[in-house]
């Protein structure tokens, strides 16, 4: 059934899940997750392998459907895809185009205001300038990851979902991603970052959710940024 336009959020200040569940055959990837993440308060999503983090982010990104339960975007049951920036495991870029061509093409295609300037800014922020005019297929893993993150940020997302963004990144790139996470949140986005790397994420988030076997095992909303030790402690408790 087609969604009514009023049910599709284009601007929202929170994302909430209600008893979200997802099964793949007999595997329960999510078994009833109810959480709320507010704009401006970047959230760490932690948990061991197979805990359900990628499944959770894919459902929020509307790339997968829940088996039951709901996602509400500022209270609305649907969301305009163009408001979501998602960086998942596979790079959503054209291998034959250069980094700059990819960002400029997607920027135009997705209707980003001042797309050329935005692409140029992200190339600089993610230290892609030296390789920006090389085809993406020649990139190393870390270079490709930086391009994927730039691609997710292009649309100035209202909802930014980064699934293990630090994988393959050097210390400098990790710092750039932490800074971008904070900036996008300050600009009013709902930001969720999944990772196993507490060192890389430390200080970027002010709340955290730990998933275990598809359920919420612990949550924490700090008064300020959660540093590496706070993330480790929460994980240990869970
Ligand atoms: P990791 O830290 O290893 O990336 P994760 O927390 O992101 O793990 P998910 O990828 O969400 O975990 O997987 C949750 C569970 O769902 C796992 O048991 C996984 O095997 C299963 N699963 C995920 N995707 C599928 C699929 N397409 N088909 C079948 N099972 C799946």
Short mmCIF file of C-alpha atoms and ligand atoms in Angstrom, two decimals, residues 24-25 27-30 47-56 89 163-164 194 196 211, ligand 1:
data_model
loop_
_atom_site.label_atom_id
_atom_site.label_comp_id
_atom_site.label_asym_id
_atom_site.label_seq_id
_atom_site.Cartn_x
_atom_site.Cartn_y
_atom_site.Cartn_z
CA UNK A 24 15.97 -14.64 8.92
CA UNK A 25 14.36 -18.06 8.76
CA UNK A 27 17.63 -16.94 13.12
CA UNK A 28 16.33 -14.11 15.28
CA UNK A 29 18.59 -11.20 14.44
CA UNK A 30 16.49 -8.74 16.49
CA UNK A 47 27.68 -5.53 20.69
CA UNK A 48 29.49 -8.76 19.83
CA UNK A 49 29.50 -10.35 16.36
CA UNK A 50 26.01 -11.37 15.36
CA UNK A 51 24.31 -9.17 17.99
CA UNK A 52 22.06 -7.53 15.38
CA UNK A 53 23.76 -4.17 14.84
CA UNK A 54 23.88 -4.28 11.03
CA UNK A 55 20.31 -5.59 10.90
CA UNK A 56 19.16 -2.75 13.16
CA UNK A 89 29.78 -2.82 4.49
CA UNK A 163 28.12 0.73 10.24
CA UNK A 164 31.68 0.04 11.39
CA UNK A 194 28.19 0.89 15.17
CA UNK A 196 33.90 -2.79 17.79
CA UNK A 211 22.91 -5.19 21.71
P1 LIG B 1 28.96 -8.13 13.36
O1 LIG B 1 29.50 -7.42 14.56
O2 LIG B 1 29.59 -9.48 13.18
O3 LIG B 1 28.97 -7.31 12.10
P2 LIG B 1 26.11 -7.64 13.82
O4 LIG B 1 25.89 -7.28 15.24
O5 LIG B 1 26.14 -6.55 12.82
O6 LIG B 1 27.43 -8.52 13.71
P3 LIG B 1 24.04 -8.82 12.14
O7 LIG B 1 24.84 -8.77 10.90
O8 LIG B 1 22.91 -7.89 12.29
O9 LIG B 1 24.99 -8.72 13.43
O10 LIG B 1 23.49 -10.31 12.28
C1 LIG B 1 22.58 -10.70 13.31
C2 LIG B 1 22.23 -12.16 13.13
O11 LIG B 1 21.43 -12.30 11.95
C3 LIG B 1 23.42 -13.09 12.96
O12 LIG B 1 23.13 -14.31 13.60
C4 LIG B 1 23.50 -13.29 11.46
O13 LIG B 1 24.06 -14.53 11.14
C5 LIG B 1 22.03 -13.20 11.05
N1 LIG B 1 21.84 -12.68 9.69
C6 LIG B 1 22.12 -11.41 9.28
N2 LIG B 1 21.81 -11.25 7.99
C7 LIG B 1 21.31 -12.44 7.57
C8 LIG B 1 20.80 -12.92 6.32
N3 LIG B 1 20.75 -12.14 5.25
N4 LIG B 1 20.38 -14.20 6.28
C9 LIG B 1 20.44 -15.00 7.36
N5 LIG B 1 20.90 -14.62 8.56
C10 LIG B 1 21.34 -13.36 8.68
#
